[in-house]
């Protein structure tokens, strides 16, 4: 593996210090891309293995989130739940990072918590955005994520160059919480289209149609959708996807269920009618309960065979 010194000497100079909290499957690749872009990354995670990987990627590592934030001009987080985001920001970031730092939470959490944490940050004079991502582990490693960003214009302007170093698209969705709204609605739609695609492909095969022929037809006609065209759920058909790797990697079913639970909670709170999403959520809950937590969400096609 390349050493931190070798990586540092091969990239463009950039004096900006960025604290990165949460170095899991997504955060690890994102932090590495900030290093490649020339930023000085101050990394923290509870996992020693993740810290070692971050150090190998050129990050400086710290024993606590508070220490990582101490001299940061920006803080980026990628954390697994609303409760953890709230705890990290209220205990370790707000009041410990310099007040001039921009705070960027890339976690997928509920809208209410995103707004609550941002309100606490704003009360202390910080700029903050919620910036959940779309694209999965490969996009995080490759720097091709899409960021959906909620926050005031001045906060977005401060966060945009940092996010651009980790993604292919950075879209300002609106005020704080708008990024989370976009993310959960997008993934709700993704769940519906993946189930619909799985049903159609399996039905076509059972009716005697070659699945590849169905893909060639539907992917160029009114059945066109991302789940079919860019993430084909049937192995050996269409584009290469987790289906061709026994549904390993990609977007775990546990994460899809997490997002669908957030979507169902938000729909109830908003009084929004989501019958298709409700059914999709129930199907994914069943699939999760059958021991498929780490299986890519497209693996749900196997329940139709």
PDB file of C-alpha atoms in Angstrom:
ATOM      1  CA  UNK A   1       0.000   0.000   0.000  1.00  0.00           C
ATOM      2  CA  UNK A   2       1.092   3.553  -0.652  1.00  0.00           C
ATOM      3  CA  UNK A   3       2.309   5.422   2.391  1.00  0.00           C
ATOM      4  CA  UNK A   4       0.732   8.658   3.583  1.00  0.00           C
ATOM      5  CA  UNK A   5       3.962  10.510   2.745  1.00  0.00           C
ATOM      6  CA  UNK A   6       4.031   9.145  -0.810  1.00  0.00           C
ATOM      7  CA  UNK A   7       0.403  10.043  -1.359  1.00  0.00           C
ATOM      8  CA  UNK A   8       0.893  13.496   0.067  1.00  0.00           C
ATOM      9  CA  UNK A   9       3.837  14.214  -2.215  1.00  0.00           C
ATOM     10  CA  UNK A  10       1.914  13.148  -5.319  1.00  0.00           C
ATOM     11  CA  UNK A  11      -1.131  15.366  -4.907  1.00  0.00           C
ATOM     12  CA  UNK A  12      -1.786  19.048  -5.320  1.00  0.00           C
ATOM     13  CA  UNK A  13      -1.112  21.281  -2.346  1.00  0.00           C
ATOM     14  CA  UNK A  14      -4.164  22.279  -0.342  1.00  0.00           C
ATOM     15  CA  UNK A  15      -3.908  23.680   3.162  1.00  0.00           C
ATOM     16  CA  UNK A  16      -7.565  23.142   4.051  1.00  0.00           C
ATOM     17  CA  UNK A  17      -8.045  20.763   6.971  1.00  0.00           C
ATOM     18  CA  UNK A  18     -11.111  18.525   6.863  1.00  0.00           C
ATOM     19  CA  UNK A  19     -12.228  16.325   9.748  1.00  0.00           C
ATOM     20  CA  UNK A  20     -13.880  13.136   8.483  1.00  0.00           C
ATOM     21  CA  UNK A  21     -15.964  11.159  10.962  1.00  0.00           C
ATOM     22  CA  UNK A  22     -17.198   7.708   9.955  1.00  0.00           C
ATOM     23  CA  UNK A  23     -14.873   5.616   7.777  1.00  0.00           C
ATOM     24  CA  UNK A  24     -17.058   2.644   6.907  1.00  0.00           C
ATOM     25  CA  UNK A  25     -17.734   1.201   3.447  1.00  0.00           C
ATOM     26  CA  UNK A  26     -18.817   4.609   2.164  1.00  0.00           C
ATOM     27  CA  UNK A  27     -16.844   7.019   4.326  1.00  0.00           C
ATOM     28  CA  UNK A  28     -13.505   5.309   3.802  1.00  0.00           C
ATOM     29  CA  UNK A  29     -13.601   5.830   0.047  1.00  0.00           C
ATOM     30  CA  UNK A  30     -14.906   9.367   0.406  1.00  0.00           C
ATOM     31  CA  UNK A  31     -12.120  10.369   2.788  1.00  0.00           C
ATOM     32  CA  UNK A  32      -9.531   8.848   0.439  1.00  0.00           C
ATOM     33  CA  UNK A  33     -10.875  10.934  -2.439  1.00  0.00           C
ATOM     34  CA  UNK A  34     -10.527  14.104  -0.377  1.00  0.00           C
ATOM     35  CA  UNK A  35      -6.880  13.192   0.157  1.00  0.00           C
ATOM     36  CA  UNK A  36      -6.463  12.662  -3.588  1.00  0.00           C
ATOM     37  CA  UNK A  37      -7.968  16.111  -4.163  1.00  0.00           C
ATOM     38  CA  UNK A  38      -5.248  17.606  -1.984  1.00  0.00           C
ATOM     39  CA  UNK A  39      -7.083  18.186   1.277  1.00  0.00           C
ATOM     40  CA  UNK A  40      -5.526  17.490   4.662  1.00  0.00           C
ATOM     41  CA  UNK A  41      -7.913  14.916   6.110  1.00  0.00           C
ATOM     42  CA  UNK A  42      -8.167  14.374   9.878  1.00  0.00           C
ATOM     43  CA  UNK A  43      -9.958  11.047  10.232  1.00  0.00           C
ATOM     44  CA  UNK A  44     -11.814   9.288  13.048  1.00  0.00           C
ATOM     45  CA  UNK A  45     -13.745   6.038  13.361  1.00  0.00           C
ATOM     46  CA  UNK A  46     -14.422   3.611  16.194  1.00  0.00           C
ATOM     47  CA  UNK A  47     -12.969   0.806  14.067  1.00  0.00           C
ATOM     48  CA  UNK A  48      -9.203   0.350  14.307  1.00  0.00           C
ATOM     49  CA  UNK A  49      -9.235  -1.435  10.953  1.00  0.00           C
ATOM     50  CA  UNK A  50     -10.956   1.556   9.333  1.00  0.00           C
ATOM     51  CA  UNK A  51      -8.402   3.928  10.870  1.00  0.00           C
ATOM     52  CA  UNK A  52      -5.531   1.852   9.499  1.00  0.00           C
ATOM     53  CA  UNK A  53      -7.071   1.926   6.019  1.00  0.00           C
ATOM     54  CA  UNK A  54      -7.572   5.684   6.277  1.00  0.00           C
ATOM     55  CA  UNK A  55      -3.972   6.182   7.316  1.00  0.00           C
ATOM     56  CA  UNK A  56      -2.807   4.083   4.377  1.00  0.00           C
ATOM     57  CA  UNK A  57      -4.914   6.329   2.128  1.00  0.00           C
ATOM     58  CA  UNK A  58      -3.091   9.422   3.383  1.00  0.00           C
ATOM     59  CA  UNK A  59      -5.319  10.608   6.224  1.00  0.00           C
ATOM     60  CA  UNK A  60      -4.064  11.695   9.623  1.00  0.00           C
ATOM     61  CA  UNK A  61      -5.932   9.635  12.211  1.00  0.00           C
ATOM     62  CA  UNK A  62      -7.132  10.576  15.700  1.00  0.00           C
ATOM     63  CA  UNK A  63      -8.301   8.752  18.809  1.00  0.00           C
ATOM     64  CA  UNK A  64     -11.521  10.762  19.159  1.00  0.00           C
ATOM     65  CA  UNK A  65     -13.877  12.722  16.928  1.00  0.00           C
ATOM     66  CA  UNK A  66     -13.326  15.768  19.112  1.00  0.00           C
ATOM     67  CA  UNK A  67      -9.581  15.681  18.465  1.00  0.00           C
ATOM     68  CA  UNK A  68     -10.127  15.283  14.720  1.00  0.00           C
ATOM     69  CA  UNK A  69     -12.363  18.368  14.691  1.00  0.00           C
ATOM     70  CA  UNK A  70     -10.103  20.589  16.803  1.00  0.00           C
ATOM     71  CA  UNK A  71      -8.375  22.425  13.950  1.00  0.00           C
ATOM     72  CA  UNK A  72     -10.713  21.589  11.082  1.00  0.00           C
ATOM     73  CA  UNK A  73     -12.006  24.118   8.586  1.00  0.00           C
ATOM     74  CA  UNK A  74     -14.708  21.650   7.565  1.00  0.00           C
ATOM     75  CA  UNK A  75     -16.249  18.564   9.143  1.00  0.00           C
ATOM     76  CA  UNK A  76     -17.668  15.758   7.008  1.00  0.00           C
ATOM     77  CA  UNK A  77     -19.574  12.864   8.580  1.00  0.00           C
ATOM     78  CA  UNK A  78     -20.890   9.571   7.214  1.00  0.00           C
ATOM     79  CA  UNK A  79     -22.638   7.818  10.095  1.00  0.00           C
ATOM     80  CA  UNK A  80     -25.133   4.941  10.351  1.00  0.00           C
ATOM     81  CA  UNK A  81     -28.109   6.415  12.210  1.00  0.00           C
ATOM     82  CA  UNK A  82     -29.939   9.539  13.350  1.00  0.00           C
ATOM     83  CA  UNK A  83     -29.068   8.934  16.998  1.00  0.00           C
ATOM     84  CA  UNK A  84     -25.360   8.642  16.275  1.00  0.00           C
ATOM     85  CA  UNK A  85     -25.369  11.770  14.109  1.00  0.00           C
ATOM     86  CA  UNK A  86     -27.069  13.743  16.862  1.00  0.00           C
ATOM     87  CA  UNK A  87     -24.701  12.442  19.539  1.00  0.00           C
ATOM     88  CA  UNK A  88     -21.537  13.072  17.525  1.00  0.00           C
ATOM     89  CA  UNK A  89     -22.477  16.605  16.550  1.00  0.00           C
ATOM     90  CA  UNK A  90     -23.783  17.708  19.932  1.00  0.00           C
ATOM     91  CA  UNK A  91     -20.980  16.114  21.960  1.00  0.00           C
ATOM     92  CA  UNK A  92     -17.914  16.213  19.734  1.00  0.00           C
ATOM     93  CA  UNK A  93     -18.346  18.682  16.862  1.00  0.00           C
ATOM     94  CA  UNK A  94     -20.417  21.694  17.884  1.00  0.00           C
ATOM     95  CA  UNK A  95     -18.308  23.823  20.202  1.00  0.00           C
ATOM     96  CA  UNK A  96     -15.151  21.839  19.476  1.00  0.00           C
ATOM     97  CA  UNK A  97     -14.578  22.490  15.778  1.00  0.00           C
ATOM     98  CA  UNK A  98     -13.656  26.120  15.014  1.00  0.00           C
ATOM     99  CA  UNK A  99     -16.832  28.176  14.602  1.00  0.00           C
ATOM    100  CA  UNK A 100     -15.750  29.138  11.095  1.00  0.00           C
ATOM    101  CA  UNK A 101     -15.892  25.492   9.960  1.00  0.00           C
ATOM    102  CA  UNK A 102     -18.624  24.303   7.603  1.00  0.00           C
ATOM    103  CA  UNK A 103     -20.374  21.153   8.840  1.00  0.00           C
ATOM    104  CA  UNK A 104     -21.392  18.574   6.221  1.00  0.00           C
ATOM    105  CA  UNK A 105     -23.409  15.519   7.239  1.00  0.00           C
ATOM    106  CA  UNK A 106     -23.584  12.924   4.459  1.00  0.00           C
ATOM    107  CA  UNK A 107     -25.458  10.331   6.533  1.00  0.00           C
ATOM    108  CA  UNK A 108     -28.986   9.247   5.625  1.00  0.00           C
ATOM    109  CA  UNK A 109     -31.188  10.174   8.585  1.00  0.00           C
ATOM    110  CA  UNK A 110     -34.687  11.458   9.284  1.00  0.00           C
ATOM    111  CA  UNK A 111     -35.530  15.007   8.281  1.00  0.00           C
ATOM    112  CA  UNK A 112     -36.430  16.106  11.808  1.00  0.00           C
ATOM    113  CA  UNK A 113     -33.040  15.101  13.219  1.00  0.00           C
ATOM    114  CA  UNK A 114     -31.213  16.776  10.334  1.00  0.00           C
ATOM    115  CA  UNK A 115     -33.022  20.015  11.129  1.00  0.00           C
ATOM    116  CA  UNK A 116     -32.523  19.657  14.881  1.00  0.00           C
ATOM    117  CA  UNK A 117     -28.767  19.165  14.552  1.00  0.00           C
ATOM    118  CA  UNK A 118     -28.498  22.041  12.078  1.00  0.00           C
ATOM    119  CA  UNK A 119     -30.453  24.324  14.405  1.00  0.00           C
ATOM    120  CA  UNK A 120     -28.004  23.505  17.204  1.00  0.00           C
ATOM    121  CA  UNK A 121     -25.085  24.239  14.872  1.00  0.00           C
ATOM    122  CA  UNK A 122     -26.605  27.490  13.636  1.00  0.00           C
ATOM    123  CA  UNK A 123     -27.176  28.641  17.216  1.00  0.00           C
ATOM    124  CA  UNK A 124     -23.403  28.419  17.738  1.00  0.00           C
ATOM    125  CA  UNK A 125     -22.625  30.262  14.521  1.00  0.00           C
ATOM    126  CA  UNK A 126     -21.753  27.320  12.255  1.00  0.00           C
ATOM    127  CA  UNK A 127     -22.721  26.851   8.616  1.00  0.00           C
ATOM    128  CA  UNK A 128     -24.220  23.385   8.087  1.00  0.00           C
ATOM    129  CA  UNK A 129     -25.693  21.280   5.286  1.00  0.00           C
ATOM    130  CA  UNK A 130     -27.274  17.848   5.082  1.00  0.00           C
ATOM    131  CA  UNK A 131     -25.795  16.089   2.035  1.00  0.00           C
ATOM    132  CA  UNK A 132     -26.852  12.439   1.726  1.00  0.00           C
ATOM    133  CA  UNK A 133     -25.500  10.498  -1.224  1.00  0.00           C
ATOM    134  CA  UNK A 134     -26.582   8.218  -4.032  1.00  0.00           C
ATOM    135  CA  UNK A 135     -24.255   5.798  -5.780  1.00  0.00           C
ATOM    136  CA  UNK A 136     -23.137   3.102  -3.357  1.00  0.00           C
ATOM    137  CA  UNK A 137     -19.731   1.749  -2.348  1.00  0.00           C
ATOM    138  CA  UNK A 138     -18.214   1.680  -5.849  1.00  0.00           C
ATOM    139  CA  UNK A 139     -19.170   5.307  -6.457  1.00  0.00           C
ATOM    140  CA  UNK A 140     -17.809   6.321  -3.049  1.00  0.00           C
ATOM    141  CA  UNK A 141     -14.471   4.733  -3.917  1.00  0.00           C
ATOM    142  CA  UNK A 142     -14.497   6.089  -7.460  1.00  0.00           C
ATOM    143  CA  UNK A 143     -15.504   9.633  -6.555  1.00  0.00           C
ATOM    144  CA  UNK A 144     -18.703   9.489  -8.606  1.00  0.00           C
ATOM    145  CA  UNK A 145     -21.360   9.974  -5.933  1.00  0.00           C
ATOM    146  CA  UNK A 146     -24.374  12.239  -6.336  1.00  0.00           C
ATOM    147  CA  UNK A 147     -24.954  14.597  -3.391  1.00  0.00           C
ATOM    148  CA  UNK A 148     -28.407  15.959  -2.537  1.00  0.00           C
ATOM    149  CA  UNK A 149     -27.760  19.012  -0.393  1.00  0.00           C
ATOM    150  CA  UNK A 150     -30.012  20.892   1.998  1.00  0.00           C
ATOM    151  CA  UNK A 151     -28.915  24.192   3.511  1.00  0.00           C
ATOM    152  CA  UNK A 152     -28.730  27.928   3.043  1.00  0.00           C
ATOM    153  CA  UNK A 153     -26.956  29.237  -0.053  1.00  0.00           C
ATOM    154  CA  UNK A 154     -23.877  30.446   1.819  1.00  0.00           C
ATOM    155  CA  UNK A 155     -23.505  27.056   3.514  1.00  0.00           C
ATOM    156  CA  UNK A 156     -23.963  25.227   0.209  1.00  0.00           C
ATOM    157  CA  UNK A 157     -21.355  27.442  -1.449  1.00  0.00           C
ATOM    158  CA  UNK A 158     -18.868  26.582   1.304  1.00  0.00           C
ATOM    159  CA  UNK A 159     -19.594  22.855   1.101  1.00  0.00           C
ATOM    160  CA  UNK A 160     -19.796  22.497  -2.676  1.00  0.00           C
ATOM    161  CA  UNK A 161     -16.051  22.280  -3.524  1.00  0.00           C
ATOM    162  CA  UNK A 162     -15.529  19.657  -0.821  1.00  0.00           C
ATOM    163  CA  UNK A 163     -18.448  17.564  -2.036  1.00  0.00           C
ATOM    164  CA  UNK A 164     -17.352  17.944  -5.666  1.00  0.00           C
ATOM    165  CA  UNK A 165     -14.057  16.267  -4.763  1.00  0.00           C
ATOM    166  CA  UNK A 166     -16.049  13.162  -3.811  1.00  0.00           C
ATOM    167  CA  UNK A 167     -18.745  13.084  -6.482  1.00  0.00           C
ATOM    168  CA  UNK A 168     -19.898  13.659 -10.028  1.00  0.00           C
ATOM    169  CA  UNK A 169     -22.924  15.789  -9.117  1.00  0.00           C
ATOM    170  CA  UNK A 170     -23.657  18.177  -6.242  1.00  0.00           C
ATOM    171  CA  UNK A 171     -27.256  19.405  -6.311  1.00  0.00           C
ATOM    172  CA  UNK A 172     -28.680  22.055  -4.005  1.00  0.00           C
ATOM    173  CA  UNK A 173     -32.101  20.689  -3.070  1.00  0.00           C
ATOM    174  CA  UNK A 174     -33.252  23.540  -0.829  1.00  0.00           C
ATOM    175  CA  UNK A 175     -33.247  24.410   2.866  1.00  0.00           C
ATOM    176  CA  UNK A 176     -31.929  22.148   5.645  1.00  0.00           C
ATOM    177  CA  UNK A 177     -33.617  18.740   5.476  1.00  0.00           C
ATOM    178  CA  UNK A 178     -34.249  18.954   1.731  1.00  0.00           C
ATOM    179  CA  UNK A 179     -31.295  16.680   1.043  1.00  0.00           C
ATOM    180  CA  UNK A 180     -32.735  14.003   3.324  1.00  0.00           C
ATOM    181  CA  UNK A 181     -36.170  14.413   1.742  1.00  0.00           C
ATOM    182  CA  UNK A 182     -34.684  13.906  -1.722  1.00  0.00           C
ATOM    183  CA  UNK A 183     -32.712  10.862  -0.583  1.00  0.00           C
ATOM    184  CA  UNK A 184     -35.554   8.961   1.062  1.00  0.00           C
ATOM    185  CA  UNK A 185     -37.980   9.725  -1.779  1.00  0.00           C
ATOM    186  CA  UNK A 186     -35.375   8.670  -4.349  1.00  0.00           C
ATOM    187  CA  UNK A 187     -34.677   5.378  -2.583  1.00  0.00           C
ATOM    188  CA  UNK A 188     -38.374   4.743  -2.067  1.00  0.00           C
ATOM    189  CA  UNK A 189     -38.761   4.992  -5.844  1.00  0.00           C
ATOM    190  CA  UNK A 190     -35.698   2.773  -6.324  1.00  0.00           C
ATOM    191  CA  UNK A 191     -37.219   0.032  -4.163  1.00  0.00           C
ATOM    192  CA  UNK A 192     -40.429   0.126  -6.194  1.00  0.00           C
ATOM    193  CA  UNK A 193     -38.639  -0.043  -9.540  1.00  0.00           C
ATOM    194  CA  UNK A 194     -36.330  -2.842  -8.419  1.00  0.00           C
ATOM    195  CA  UNK A 195     -39.278  -4.973  -7.340  1.00  0.00           C
ATOM    196  CA  UNK A 196     -41.166  -4.183 -10.555  1.00  0.00           C
ATOM    197  CA  UNK A 197     -38.117  -4.992 -12.651  1.00  0.00           C
ATOM    198  CA  UNK A 198     -37.576  -8.255 -10.785  1.00  0.00           C
ATOM    199  CA  UNK A 199     -41.189  -9.294 -11.286  1.00  0.00           C
ATOM    200  CA  UNK A 200     -41.171  -8.441 -14.996  1.00  0.00           C
ATOM    201  CA  UNK A 201     -37.882 -10.203 -15.741  1.00  0.00           C
ATOM    202  CA  UNK A 202     -38.918 -13.332 -13.872  1.00  0.00           C
ATOM    203  CA  UNK A 203     -42.351 -13.410 -15.476  1.00  0.00           C
ATOM    204  CA  UNK A 204     -40.863 -12.984 -18.968  1.00  0.00           C
ATOM    205  CA  UNK A 205     -38.515 -15.911 -18.337  1.00  0.00           C
ATOM    206  CA  UNK A 206     -41.321 -18.140 -17.022  1.00  0.00           C
ATOM    207  CA  UNK A 207     -43.332 -17.336 -20.143  1.00  0.00           C
ATOM    208  CA  UNK A 208     -40.455 -18.613 -22.263  1.00  0.00           C
ATOM    209  CA  UNK A 209     -38.789 -15.366 -23.293  1.00  0.00           C
ATOM    210  CA  UNK A 210     -34.992 -15.253 -23.142  1.00  0.00           C
ATOM    211  CA  UNK A 211     -34.187 -12.818 -20.278  1.00  0.00           C
ATOM    212  CA  UNK A 212     -31.453 -11.165 -22.375  1.00  0.00           C
ATOM    213  CA  UNK A 213     -33.968 -10.541 -25.158  1.00  0.00           C
ATOM    214  CA  UNK A 214     -36.379  -9.074 -22.645  1.00  0.00           C
ATOM    215  CA  UNK A 215     -33.602  -6.797 -21.386  1.00  0.00           C
ATOM    216  CA  UNK A 216     -32.734  -5.699 -24.934  1.00  0.00           C
ATOM    217  CA  UNK A 217     -36.370  -4.844 -25.636  1.00  0.00           C
ATOM    218  CA  UNK A 218     -37.455  -3.289 -22.342  1.00  0.00           C
ATOM    219  CA  UNK A 219     -34.258  -1.323 -21.792  1.00  0.00           C
ATOM    220  CA  UNK A 220     -34.943   0.505 -25.057  1.00  0.00           C
ATOM    221  CA  UNK A 221     -38.687   0.949 -24.682  1.00  0.00           C
ATOM    222  CA  UNK A 222     -41.225   2.134 -22.130  1.00  0.00           C
ATOM    223  CA  UNK A 223     -39.911  -0.277 -19.493  1.00  0.00           C
ATOM    224  CA  UNK A 224     -36.636   1.664 -19.314  1.00  0.00           C
ATOM    225  CA  UNK A 225     -35.620   2.357 -15.721  1.00  0.00           C
ATOM    226  CA  UNK A 226     -32.411   2.559 -13.671  1.00  0.00           C
ATOM    227  CA  UNK A 227     -32.941  -0.769 -11.895  1.00  0.00           C
ATOM    228  CA  UNK A 228     -33.137  -2.532 -15.264  1.00  0.00           C
ATOM    229  CA  UNK A 229     -30.683  -0.528 -17.340  1.00  0.00           C
ATOM    230  CA  UNK A 230     -27.929   0.294 -14.848  1.00  0.00           C
ATOM    231  CA  UNK A 231     -28.331  -2.358 -12.116  1.00  0.00           C
ATOM    232  CA  UNK A 232     -29.843  -5.401 -13.825  1.00  0.00           C
ATOM    233  CA  UNK A 233     -30.972  -7.778 -11.040  1.00  0.00           C
ATOM    234  CA  UNK A 234     -30.716 -11.038 -13.008  1.00  0.00           C
ATOM    235  CA  UNK A 235     -27.212 -12.559 -13.287  1.00  0.00           C
ATOM    236  CA  UNK A 236     -25.755 -12.830 -16.774  1.00  0.00           C
ATOM    237  CA  UNK A 237     -28.260 -10.396 -18.223  1.00  0.00           C
ATOM    238  CA  UNK A 238     -27.797  -6.761 -19.158  1.00  0.00           C
ATOM    239  CA  UNK A 239     -25.065  -4.737 -17.493  1.00  0.00           C
ATOM    240  CA  UNK A 240     -22.600  -6.135 -14.982  1.00  0.00           C
ATOM    241  CA  UNK A 241     -24.008  -5.650 -11.485  1.00  0.00           C
ATOM    242  CA  UNK A 242     -23.936  -7.220  -8.000  1.00  0.00           C
ATOM    243  CA  UNK A 243     -26.182  -9.936  -9.453  1.00  0.00           C
ATOM    244  CA  UNK A 244     -23.108 -11.227 -11.288  1.00  0.00           C
ATOM    245  CA  UNK A 245     -21.216 -11.452  -7.977  1.00  0.00           C
ATOM    246  CA  UNK A 246     -23.871 -13.477  -6.141  1.00  0.00           C
ATOM    247  CA  UNK A 247     -25.393 -10.194  -4.919  1.00  0.00           C
ATOM    248  CA  UNK A 248     -22.332  -9.225  -2.908  1.00  0.00           C
ATOM    249  CA  UNK A 249     -21.309  -5.579  -2.513  1.00  0.00           C
ATOM    250  CA  UNK A 250     -23.443  -2.766  -3.825  1.00  0.00           C
ATOM    251  CA  UNK A 251     -26.301  -1.531  -1.626  1.00  0.00           C
ATOM    252  CA  UNK A 252     -27.083  -3.894   1.246  1.00  0.00           C
ATOM    253  CA  UNK A 253     -30.681  -4.865   1.931  1.00  0.00           C
ATOM    254  CA  UNK A 254     -30.296  -3.630   5.526  1.00  0.00           C
ATOM    255  CA  UNK A 255     -29.555  -0.140   4.200  1.00  0.00           C
ATOM    256  CA  UNK A 256     -32.505  -0.210   1.814  1.00  0.00           C
ATOM    257  CA  UNK A 257     -34.784  -1.223   4.674  1.00  0.00           C
ATOM    258  CA  UNK A 258     -33.385   1.581   6.815  1.00  0.00           C
ATOM    259  CA  UNK A 259     -34.206   4.094   4.073  1.00  0.00           C
ATOM    260  CA  UNK A 260     -37.666   2.635   3.529  1.00  0.00           C
ATOM    261  CA  UNK A 261     -38.431   2.880   7.238  1.00  0.00           C
ATOM    262  CA  UNK A 262     -37.436   6.548   7.117  1.00  0.00           C
ATOM    263  CA  UNK A 263     -39.636   7.011   4.047  1.00  0.00           C
ATOM    264  CA  UNK A 264     -42.645   5.354   5.677  1.00  0.00           C
ATOM    265  CA  UNK A 265     -42.204   7.497   8.786  1.00  0.00           C
ATOM    266  CA  UNK A 266     -41.953  10.639   6.673  1.00  0.00           C
ATOM    267  CA  UNK A 267     -44.986   9.680   4.565  1.00  0.00           C
ATOM    268  CA  UNK A 268     -47.082   9.160   7.680  1.00  0.00           C
ATOM    269  CA  UNK A 269     -45.996  12.496   9.100  1.00  0.00           C
ATOM    270  CA  UNK A 270     -46.762  14.305   5.849  1.00  0.00           C
ATOM    271  CA  UNK A 271     -50.063  12.534   5.221  1.00  0.00           C
ATOM    272  CA  UNK A 272     -48.742  11.268   1.866  1.00  0.00           C
ATOM    273  CA  UNK A 273     -50.383   8.269   0.202  1.00  0.00           C
ATOM    274  CA  UNK A 274     -47.699   5.710  -0.731  1.00  0.00           C
ATOM    275  CA  UNK A 275     -49.425   2.360  -1.359  1.00  0.00           C
ATOM    276  CA  UNK A 276     -46.763   1.010  -3.728  1.00  0.00           C
ATOM    277  CA  UNK A 277     -43.958   2.079  -1.417  1.00  0.00           C
ATOM    278  CA  UNK A 278     -45.745   0.538   1.556  1.00  0.00           C
ATOM    279  CA  UNK A 279     -45.927  -2.786  -0.254  1.00  0.00           C
ATOM    280  CA  UNK A 280     -42.285  -2.513  -1.330  1.00  0.00           C
ATOM    281  CA  UNK A 281     -41.287  -1.772   2.257  1.00  0.00           C
ATOM    282  CA  UNK A 282     -43.160  -4.853   3.484  1.00  0.00           C
ATOM    283  CA  UNK A 283     -41.498  -7.055   0.868  1.00  0.00           C
ATOM    284  CA  UNK A 284     -38.050  -5.772   1.781  1.00  0.00           C
ATOM    285  CA  UNK A 285     -38.772  -6.255   5.490  1.00  0.00           C
ATOM    286  CA  UNK A 286     -39.600  -9.895   4.746  1.00  0.00           C
ATOM    287  CA  UNK A 287     -36.459 -10.276   2.633  1.00  0.00           C
ATOM    288  CA  UNK A 288     -34.343  -8.758   5.401  1.00  0.00           C
ATOM    289  CA  UNK A 289     -35.951 -11.026   7.980  1.00  0.00           C
ATOM    290  CA  UNK A 290     -34.953 -14.081   5.944  1.00  0.00           C
ATOM    291  CA  UNK A 291     -31.293 -13.400   6.723  1.00  0.00           C
ATOM    292  CA  UNK A 292     -30.386 -11.165   3.794  1.00  0.00           C
ATOM    293  CA  UNK A 293     -29.090  -8.145   5.707  1.00  0.00           C
ATOM    294  CA  UNK A 294     -25.771  -7.970   3.827  1.00  0.00           C
ATOM    295  CA  UNK A 295     -27.124  -9.168   0.465  1.00  0.00           C
ATOM    296  CA  UNK A 296     -27.482  -6.527  -2.244  1.00  0.00           C
ATOM    297  CA  UNK A 297     -31.051  -5.256  -2.417  1.00  0.00           C
ATOM    298  CA  UNK A 298     -31.397  -6.467  -6.021  1.00  0.00           C
ATOM    299  CA  UNK A 299     -31.202 -10.002  -4.646  1.00  0.00           C
ATOM    300  CA  UNK A 300     -34.927  -9.743  -3.917  1.00  0.00           C
ATOM    301  CA  UNK A 301     -35.409 -11.100  -7.464  1.00  0.00           C
ATOM    302  CA  UNK A 302     -34.560 -14.542  -6.036  1.00  0.00           C
ATOM    303  CA  UNK A 303     -37.837 -14.548  -4.123  1.00  0.00           C
ATOM    304  CA  UNK A 304     -39.685 -14.712  -7.479  1.00  0.00           C
ATOM    305  CA  UNK A 305     -37.893 -17.761  -8.878  1.00  0.00           C
TER     306      UNK A 305
END
